[in-house]
Coordinates of C-alpha atoms and ligand atoms in Angstrom, one line a residue:
X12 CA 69.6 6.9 26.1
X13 CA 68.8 5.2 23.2
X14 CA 65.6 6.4 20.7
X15 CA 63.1 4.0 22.2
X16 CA 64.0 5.2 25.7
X17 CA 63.6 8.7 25.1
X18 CA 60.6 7.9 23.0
X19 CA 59.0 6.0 26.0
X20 CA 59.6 8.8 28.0
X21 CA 57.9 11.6 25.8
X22 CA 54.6 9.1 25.7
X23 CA 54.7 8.8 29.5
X24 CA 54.6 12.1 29.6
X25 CA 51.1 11.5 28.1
X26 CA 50.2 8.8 30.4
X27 CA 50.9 6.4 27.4
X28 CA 52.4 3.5 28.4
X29 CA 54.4 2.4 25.3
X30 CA 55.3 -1.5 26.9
X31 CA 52.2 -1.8 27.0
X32 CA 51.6 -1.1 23.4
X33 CA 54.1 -3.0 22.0
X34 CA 52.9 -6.6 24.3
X35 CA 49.6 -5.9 23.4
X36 CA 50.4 -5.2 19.9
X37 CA 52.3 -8.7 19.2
X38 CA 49.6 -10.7 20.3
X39 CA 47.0 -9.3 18.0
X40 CA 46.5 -11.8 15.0
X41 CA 46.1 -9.9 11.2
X42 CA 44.4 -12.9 8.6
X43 CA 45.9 -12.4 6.1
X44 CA 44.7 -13.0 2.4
X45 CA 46.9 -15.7 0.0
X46 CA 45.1 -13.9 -2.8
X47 CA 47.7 -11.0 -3.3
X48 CA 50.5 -13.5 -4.5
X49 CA 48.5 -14.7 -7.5
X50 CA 46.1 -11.9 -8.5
X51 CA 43.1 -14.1 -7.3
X52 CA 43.6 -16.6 -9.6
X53 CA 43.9 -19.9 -7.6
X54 CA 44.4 -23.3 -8.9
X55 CA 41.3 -25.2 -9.3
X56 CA 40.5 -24.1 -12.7
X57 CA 42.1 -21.6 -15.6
X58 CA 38.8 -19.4 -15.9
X59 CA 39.8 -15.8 -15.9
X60 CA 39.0 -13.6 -12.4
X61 CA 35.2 -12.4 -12.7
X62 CA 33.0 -11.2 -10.4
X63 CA 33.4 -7.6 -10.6
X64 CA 36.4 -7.4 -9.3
X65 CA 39.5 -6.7 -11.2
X66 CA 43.6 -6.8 -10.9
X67 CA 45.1 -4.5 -12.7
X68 CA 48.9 -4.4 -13.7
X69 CA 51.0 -7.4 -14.9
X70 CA 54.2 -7.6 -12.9
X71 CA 56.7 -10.4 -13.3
X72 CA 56.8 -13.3 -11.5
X73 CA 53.6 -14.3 -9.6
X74 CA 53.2 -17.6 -8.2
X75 CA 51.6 -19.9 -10.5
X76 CA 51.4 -23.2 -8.3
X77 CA 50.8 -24.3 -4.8
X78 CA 54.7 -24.5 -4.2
X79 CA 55.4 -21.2 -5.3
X80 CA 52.6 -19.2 -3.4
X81 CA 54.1 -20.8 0.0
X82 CA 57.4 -19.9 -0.6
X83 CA 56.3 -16.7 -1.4
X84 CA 53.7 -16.5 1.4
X85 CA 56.6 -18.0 3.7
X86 CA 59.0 -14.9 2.3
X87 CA 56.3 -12.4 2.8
X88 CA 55.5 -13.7 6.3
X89 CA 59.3 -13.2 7.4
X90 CA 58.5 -10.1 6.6
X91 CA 55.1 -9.1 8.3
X92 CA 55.3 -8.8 12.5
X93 CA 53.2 -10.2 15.0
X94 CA 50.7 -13.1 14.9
X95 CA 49.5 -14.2 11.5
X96 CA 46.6 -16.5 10.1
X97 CA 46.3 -17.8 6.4
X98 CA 43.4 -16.5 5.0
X99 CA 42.4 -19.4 2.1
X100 CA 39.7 -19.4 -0.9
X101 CA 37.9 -22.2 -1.9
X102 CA 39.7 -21.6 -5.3
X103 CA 42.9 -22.6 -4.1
X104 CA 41.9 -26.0 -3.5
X105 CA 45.5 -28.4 -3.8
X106 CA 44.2 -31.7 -6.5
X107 CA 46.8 -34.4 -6.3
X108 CA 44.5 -36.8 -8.7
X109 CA 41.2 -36.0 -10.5
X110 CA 40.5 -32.2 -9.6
X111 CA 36.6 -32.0 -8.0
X112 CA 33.7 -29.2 -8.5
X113 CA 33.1 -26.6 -6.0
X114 CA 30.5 -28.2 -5.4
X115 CA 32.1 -31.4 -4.3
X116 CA 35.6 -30.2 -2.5
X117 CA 36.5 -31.8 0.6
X118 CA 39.1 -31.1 3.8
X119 CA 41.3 -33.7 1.4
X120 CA 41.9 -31.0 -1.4
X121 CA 43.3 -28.5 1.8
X122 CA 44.9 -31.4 3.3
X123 CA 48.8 -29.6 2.2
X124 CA 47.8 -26.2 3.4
X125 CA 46.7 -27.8 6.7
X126 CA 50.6 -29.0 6.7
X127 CA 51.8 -25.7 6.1
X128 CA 49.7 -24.0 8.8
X129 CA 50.4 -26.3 11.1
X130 CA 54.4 -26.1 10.8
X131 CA 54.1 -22.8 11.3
X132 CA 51.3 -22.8 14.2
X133 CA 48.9 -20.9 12.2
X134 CA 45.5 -20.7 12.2
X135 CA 43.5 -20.9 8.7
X136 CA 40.9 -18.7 7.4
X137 CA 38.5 -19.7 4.7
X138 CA 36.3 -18.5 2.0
X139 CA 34.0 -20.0 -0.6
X140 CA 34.7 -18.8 -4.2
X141 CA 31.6 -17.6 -5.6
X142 CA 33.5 -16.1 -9.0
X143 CA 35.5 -17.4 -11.5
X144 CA 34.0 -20.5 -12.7
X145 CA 31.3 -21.7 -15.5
X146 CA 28.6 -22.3 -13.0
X147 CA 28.0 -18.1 -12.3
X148 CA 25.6 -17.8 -14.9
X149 CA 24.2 -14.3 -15.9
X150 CA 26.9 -12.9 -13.3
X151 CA 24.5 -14.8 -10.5
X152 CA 25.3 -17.6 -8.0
X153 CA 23.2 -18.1 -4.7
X154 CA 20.7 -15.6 -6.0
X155 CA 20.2 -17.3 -9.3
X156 CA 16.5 -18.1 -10.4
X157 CA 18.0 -21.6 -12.2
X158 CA 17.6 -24.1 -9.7
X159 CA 20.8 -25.8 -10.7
X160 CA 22.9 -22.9 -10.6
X161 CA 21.4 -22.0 -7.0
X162 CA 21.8 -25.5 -5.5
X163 CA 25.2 -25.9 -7.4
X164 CA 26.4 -22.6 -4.7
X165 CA 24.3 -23.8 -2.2
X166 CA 26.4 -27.5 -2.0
X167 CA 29.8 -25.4 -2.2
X168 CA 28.7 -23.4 0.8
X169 CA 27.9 -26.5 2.5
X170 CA 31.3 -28.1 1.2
X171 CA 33.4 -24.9 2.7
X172 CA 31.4 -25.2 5.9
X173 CA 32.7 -28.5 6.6
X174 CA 36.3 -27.5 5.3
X175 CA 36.0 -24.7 7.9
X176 CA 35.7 -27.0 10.7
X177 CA 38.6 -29.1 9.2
X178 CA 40.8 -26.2 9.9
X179 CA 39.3 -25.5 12.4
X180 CA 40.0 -29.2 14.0
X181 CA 43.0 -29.7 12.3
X182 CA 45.1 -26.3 13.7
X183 CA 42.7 -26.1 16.8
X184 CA 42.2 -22.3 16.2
X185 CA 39.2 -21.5 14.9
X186 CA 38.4 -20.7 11.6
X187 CA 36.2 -17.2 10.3
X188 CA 35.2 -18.5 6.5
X189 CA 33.4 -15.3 4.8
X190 CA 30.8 -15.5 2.7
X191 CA 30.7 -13.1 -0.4
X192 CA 28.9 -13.3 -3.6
X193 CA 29.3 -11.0 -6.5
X194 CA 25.7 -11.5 -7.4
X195 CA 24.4 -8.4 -9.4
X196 CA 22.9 -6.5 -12.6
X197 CA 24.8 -3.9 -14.3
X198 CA 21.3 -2.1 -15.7
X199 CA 18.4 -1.3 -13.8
X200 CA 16.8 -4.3 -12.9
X201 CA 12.6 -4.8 -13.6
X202 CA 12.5 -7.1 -9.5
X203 CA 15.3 -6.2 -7.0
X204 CA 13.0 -8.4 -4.4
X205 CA 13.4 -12.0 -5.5
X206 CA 17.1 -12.3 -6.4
X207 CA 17.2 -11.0 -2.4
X208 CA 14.7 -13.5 -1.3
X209 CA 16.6 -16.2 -3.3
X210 CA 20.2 -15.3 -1.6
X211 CA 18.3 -14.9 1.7
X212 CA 16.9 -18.7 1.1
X213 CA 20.3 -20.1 -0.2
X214 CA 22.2 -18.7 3.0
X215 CA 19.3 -20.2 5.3
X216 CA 19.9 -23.8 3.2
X217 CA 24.1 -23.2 4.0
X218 CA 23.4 -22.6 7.3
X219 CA 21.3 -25.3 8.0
X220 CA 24.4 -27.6 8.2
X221 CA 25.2 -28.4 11.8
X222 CA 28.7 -26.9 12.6
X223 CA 30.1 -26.3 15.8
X224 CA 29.8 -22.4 16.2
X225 CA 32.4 -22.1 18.6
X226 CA 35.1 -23.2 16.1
X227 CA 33.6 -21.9 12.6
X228 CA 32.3 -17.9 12.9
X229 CA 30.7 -17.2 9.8
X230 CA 30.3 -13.7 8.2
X231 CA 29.2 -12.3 5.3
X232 CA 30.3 -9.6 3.6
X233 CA 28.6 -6.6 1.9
X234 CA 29.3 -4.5 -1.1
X235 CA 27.8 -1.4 -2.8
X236 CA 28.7 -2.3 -6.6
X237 CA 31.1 -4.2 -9.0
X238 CA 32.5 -3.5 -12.4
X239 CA 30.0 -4.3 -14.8
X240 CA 27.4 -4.8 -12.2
X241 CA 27.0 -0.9 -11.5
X242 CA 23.5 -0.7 -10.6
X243 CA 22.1 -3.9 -8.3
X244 CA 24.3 -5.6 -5.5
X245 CA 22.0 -8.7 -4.4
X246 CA 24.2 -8.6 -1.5
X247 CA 24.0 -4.9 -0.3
X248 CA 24.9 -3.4 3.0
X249 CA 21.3 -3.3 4.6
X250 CA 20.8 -7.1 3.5
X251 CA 23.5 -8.3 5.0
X252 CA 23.5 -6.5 7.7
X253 CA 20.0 -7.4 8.2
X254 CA 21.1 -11.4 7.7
X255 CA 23.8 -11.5 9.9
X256 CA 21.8 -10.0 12.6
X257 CA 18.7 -12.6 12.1
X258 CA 21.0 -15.7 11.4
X259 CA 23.5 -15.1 14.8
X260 CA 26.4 -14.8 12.4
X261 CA 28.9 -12.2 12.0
X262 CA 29.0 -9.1 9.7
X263 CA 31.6 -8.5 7.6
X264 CA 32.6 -4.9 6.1
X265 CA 35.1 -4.5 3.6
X266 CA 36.2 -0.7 3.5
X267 CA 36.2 -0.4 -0.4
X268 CA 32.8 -2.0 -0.4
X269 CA 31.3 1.6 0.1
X270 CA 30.4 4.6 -1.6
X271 CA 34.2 6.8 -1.7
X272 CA 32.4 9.6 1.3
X273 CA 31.1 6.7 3.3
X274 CA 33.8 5.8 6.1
X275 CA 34.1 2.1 7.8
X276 CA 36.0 3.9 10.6
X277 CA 32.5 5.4 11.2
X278 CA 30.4 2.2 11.3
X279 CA 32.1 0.0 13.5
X280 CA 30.9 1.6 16.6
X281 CA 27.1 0.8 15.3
X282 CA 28.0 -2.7 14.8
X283 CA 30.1 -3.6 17.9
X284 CA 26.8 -2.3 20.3
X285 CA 24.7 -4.5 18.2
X286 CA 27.0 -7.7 17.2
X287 CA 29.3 -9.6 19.8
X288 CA 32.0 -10.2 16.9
X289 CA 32.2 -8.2 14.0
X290 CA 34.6 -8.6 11.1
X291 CA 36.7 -6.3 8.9
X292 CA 38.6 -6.9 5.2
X293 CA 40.9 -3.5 5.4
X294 CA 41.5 -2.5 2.0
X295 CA 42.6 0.9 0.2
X296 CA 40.3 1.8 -2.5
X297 CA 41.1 4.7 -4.9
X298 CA 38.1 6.5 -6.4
X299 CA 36.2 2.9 -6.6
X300 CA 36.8 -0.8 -4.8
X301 CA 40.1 -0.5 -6.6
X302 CA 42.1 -2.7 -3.6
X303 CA 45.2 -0.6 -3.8
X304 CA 47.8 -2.3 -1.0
X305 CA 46.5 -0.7 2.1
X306 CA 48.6 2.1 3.4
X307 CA 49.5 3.9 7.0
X308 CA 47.0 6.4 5.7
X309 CA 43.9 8.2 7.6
X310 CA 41.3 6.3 7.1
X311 CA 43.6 2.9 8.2
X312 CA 44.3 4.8 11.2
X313 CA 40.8 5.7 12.2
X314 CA 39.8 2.0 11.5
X315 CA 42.7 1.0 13.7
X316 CA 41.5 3.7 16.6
X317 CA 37.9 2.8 16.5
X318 CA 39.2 -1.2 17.5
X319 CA 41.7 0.2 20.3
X320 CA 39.7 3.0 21.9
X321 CA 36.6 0.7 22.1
X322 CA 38.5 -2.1 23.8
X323 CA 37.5 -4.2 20.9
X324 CA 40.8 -6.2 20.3
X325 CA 39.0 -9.3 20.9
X326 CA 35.9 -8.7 19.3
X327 CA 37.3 -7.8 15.8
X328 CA 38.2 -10.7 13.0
X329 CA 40.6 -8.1 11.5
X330 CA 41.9 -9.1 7.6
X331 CA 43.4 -8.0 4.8
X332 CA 41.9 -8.0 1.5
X333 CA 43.8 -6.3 -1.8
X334 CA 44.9 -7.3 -4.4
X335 CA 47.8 -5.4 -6.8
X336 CA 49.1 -7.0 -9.9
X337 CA 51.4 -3.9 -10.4
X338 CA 53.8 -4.2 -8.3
X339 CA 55.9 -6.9 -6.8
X340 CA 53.5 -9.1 -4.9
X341 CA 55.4 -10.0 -1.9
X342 CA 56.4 -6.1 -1.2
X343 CA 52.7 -5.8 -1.4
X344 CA 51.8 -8.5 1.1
X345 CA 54.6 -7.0 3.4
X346 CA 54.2 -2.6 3.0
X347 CA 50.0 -3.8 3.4
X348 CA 49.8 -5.6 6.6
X349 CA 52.8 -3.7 8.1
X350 CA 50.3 -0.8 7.8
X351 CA 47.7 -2.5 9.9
X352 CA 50.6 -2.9 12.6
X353 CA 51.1 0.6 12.2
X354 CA 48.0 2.4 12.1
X355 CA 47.3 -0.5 15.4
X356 CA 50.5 0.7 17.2
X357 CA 49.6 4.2 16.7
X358 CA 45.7 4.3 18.5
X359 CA 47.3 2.6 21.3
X360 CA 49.7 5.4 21.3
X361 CA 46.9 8.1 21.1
X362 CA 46.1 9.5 24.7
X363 CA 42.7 7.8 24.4
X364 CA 41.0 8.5 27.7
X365 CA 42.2 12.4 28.2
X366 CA 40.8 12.7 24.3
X367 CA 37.5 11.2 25.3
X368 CA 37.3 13.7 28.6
X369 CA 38.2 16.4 26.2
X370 CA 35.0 15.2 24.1
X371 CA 32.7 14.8 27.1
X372 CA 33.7 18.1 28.2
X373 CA 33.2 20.1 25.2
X374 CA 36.6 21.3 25.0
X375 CA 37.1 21.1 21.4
X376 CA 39.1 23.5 20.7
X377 CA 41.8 21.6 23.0
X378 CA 41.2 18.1 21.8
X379 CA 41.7 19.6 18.3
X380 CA 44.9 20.9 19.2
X381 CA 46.1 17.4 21.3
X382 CA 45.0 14.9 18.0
X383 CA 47.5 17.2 16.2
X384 CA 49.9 17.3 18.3
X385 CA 50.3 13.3 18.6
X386 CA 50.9 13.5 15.2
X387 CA 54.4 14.4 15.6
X388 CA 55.6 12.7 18.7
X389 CA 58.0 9.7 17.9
X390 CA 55.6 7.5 16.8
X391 CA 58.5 5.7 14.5
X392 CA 60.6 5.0 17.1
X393 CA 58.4 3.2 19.1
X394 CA 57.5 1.5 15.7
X395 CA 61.4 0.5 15.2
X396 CA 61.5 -0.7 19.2
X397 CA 58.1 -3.0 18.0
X398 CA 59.9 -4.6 14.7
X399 CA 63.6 -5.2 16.6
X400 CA 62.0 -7.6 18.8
X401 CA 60.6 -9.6 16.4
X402 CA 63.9 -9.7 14.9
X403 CA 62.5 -7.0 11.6
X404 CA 63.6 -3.5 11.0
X405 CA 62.0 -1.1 9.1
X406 CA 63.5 -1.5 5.5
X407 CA 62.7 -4.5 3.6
X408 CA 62.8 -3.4 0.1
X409 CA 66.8 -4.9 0.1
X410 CA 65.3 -8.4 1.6
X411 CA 62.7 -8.6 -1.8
X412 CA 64.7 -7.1 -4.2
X413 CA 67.3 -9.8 -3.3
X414 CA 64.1 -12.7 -3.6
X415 CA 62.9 -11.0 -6.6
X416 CA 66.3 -11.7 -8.1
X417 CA 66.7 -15.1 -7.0
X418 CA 63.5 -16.2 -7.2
X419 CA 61.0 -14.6 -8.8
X420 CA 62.7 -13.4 -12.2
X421 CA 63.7 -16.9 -12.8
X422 CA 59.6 -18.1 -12.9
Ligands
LIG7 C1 35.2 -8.5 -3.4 C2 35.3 -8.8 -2.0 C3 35.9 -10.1 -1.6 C4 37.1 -10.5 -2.5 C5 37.8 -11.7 -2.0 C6 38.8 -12.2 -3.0 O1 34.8 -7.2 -3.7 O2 36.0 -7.8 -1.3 O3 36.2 -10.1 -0.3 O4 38.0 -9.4 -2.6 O5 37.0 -12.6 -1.6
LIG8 ZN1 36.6 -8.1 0.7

């Protein structure tokens, strides 16, 4: 009896089916974010990462151009089981001849990362790029009071809406693009009403061009602070919440965008009773929005169970969003979303329904003792059974040492 078999048979003994675990599992599609293979830097202009978000760490060999990030992407994806989507920013537009302004970028300037989707059947996610660039004045975009900073956002939202429905069109999956602004004050600020209203107004503006909602979801994402903007978020967690719900789009929550007690794992069950479709950027913050490569730690796990045990495969647009500069970048891309697998593979190996009887029942004390006892049944080789299908195993290191060696130390 091989490892998988026995391991098969210990779950059945918990009325787990692991089959169906593993089927289910490689047809759930992770977005996953270009963004860790170049510290968020992007090609469409040389201004340094702002926003209040920060890489930290400066190890060798990160992709500098459009060629290296998809040979790097393409290593990292080799890597990475189950279905995948390219999650894109604005910033990484591709200019063959005179480069445009956010404000100006068209399906054209995506027209090469359309090709490489659509060679390797992938669906494109997309974001505009509120940060970085000479037009956030005062650390403000859509919230500005400057009329020509405000429309300036306001025309690159509208410019990534229609890019959206390119992808959308062009790979005939359809595209989530996620709006987030950094938009903030780091001291107290004298009116935290108006640079609401403002953003509230720009989004309505944005949304006001026609796009075919069943191709292009929209979401916006929250946030509690950012470095340097420490005490005003425009774009806080009851505003967007609040948005999303009034405009018919989708809410996004980022699980570093909260304070370090508040769980994500806690508020998806509010959101999926009130939202048809919500949307998740699974992160690992330490002690702030830090974006440490997300883990097979608790917290992942309890994200992943809240999806599986409320049957919300379907209903969740689930991404990755980290980003560290400390470590080589394609083992981050691969240890990060292989956690998402995990901690996924594990709440469908949980014995969900007895748990929830246990729960309705009262008996505590019982389900206490059944969530530990999962913890040590042969989760891993169930996990090995998943990868060997897809033609992976559970070391990589050897596979990106040997690329880091060929490739990357010679940039
Ligand atoms: C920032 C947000 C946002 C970004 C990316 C690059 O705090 O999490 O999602 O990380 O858009
Ligand atoms: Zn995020």
């Amino acid at each position: 009896m091989t490892r998988y078999e026995s391991a098969k048979e210990i779950y059945a003994s918990y009325g787990i089916d692991t089959e169906n675990a593993i089927n289910t599992l490689q047809n759930v599609t992770v977005s996953i974010h270009c963004w860790q293979g170049d510290d968020v830097i992007g090609f469409d202009n040389k201004a340094a990462l702002s926003g209040g978000i920060q890489t930290t760490g400066n190890y060798p060999g990160k992709a500098t151009t459009p060629e290296e990030l998809m040979a790097d992407i393409d290593k990292a994806f080799s890597l990475i089981p189950g279905r995948k989507k390219l999650n894109l920013h604005a910033s990484y537009a591709i200019f063959d001849g005179e480069p445009a302004g956010r404000d100006e970028i068209k399906p054209e300037h995506f027209a090469k990362w359309v090709e490489f989707a659509k060679a390797r059947n992938m669906g494109i996610d997309f974001n505009p790029t509120f940060f970085s660039h000479p037009m956030v004045r005062d650390n403000l975009t859509l919230s500005s009071p400057d009329d020509e900073v405000r429309n300036y956002w306001i025309k690159h939202g509208k410019a990534c809406i229609k890019i959206a429905e390119y992808f959308a069109n062009e790979t005939g999956i359809p595209c989530v693009i996620n709006f987030w602004i950094p938009d903030g004050y780091k001291d107290i600020p004298a009116d935290r009403l108006s640079p609401r209203r403002r953003f509230k107004e720009s989004m309505d503006e944005i949304l006001s061009e026609p796009y075919d909602k069943s191709k292009v979801y929209v979401t916006l994402e929250s946030k509690v602070f950012g470095i340097g903007l420490e005490s005003y978020t425009v774009g806080s967690a009851e505003f967007c919440l609040s948005y999303a719900t009034k405009a018919g789009i989708t809410p996004l929550m980022d699980n570093g965008h909260y304070h370090p007690t508040e769980l994500v794992s806690d508020k998806i069950s509010s959101l999926l009773l009130f939202n048809e479709k919500i949307a998740l950027h699974i992160t690992r913050g330490v002690r702030w929005d830090s974006d440490h490569v997300i883990i097979f730690d608790d917290e992942t796990k309890e994200i992943a169970k809240e999806i599986v045990r409320n049957n919300a495969l379907d209903r969740v647009f689930i991404a990755t969003d980290y980003f560290d500069a400390s470590i080589n970048r394609i083992s981050a891309w691969v240890t990060g979303v292989r956690s998402v697998h995990k901690a996924l593979l594990n709440a469908m190996l949980q014995p969900n329904a007895k748990m929830k009887e246990l729960q309705d029942s009262a008996k505590f004390t019982e389900l206490m003792a059944v969530s530990e006892e999962m913890k040590t049944a042969p989760f891993g080789d169930v996990w090995n059974e998943y990868l060997d299908r897809q033609g992976l195993n559970n070391s990589y290191f050897a596979e990106i040492d040997k690329y880091e060696k060929e490739v990357l130390s010679k940039r």
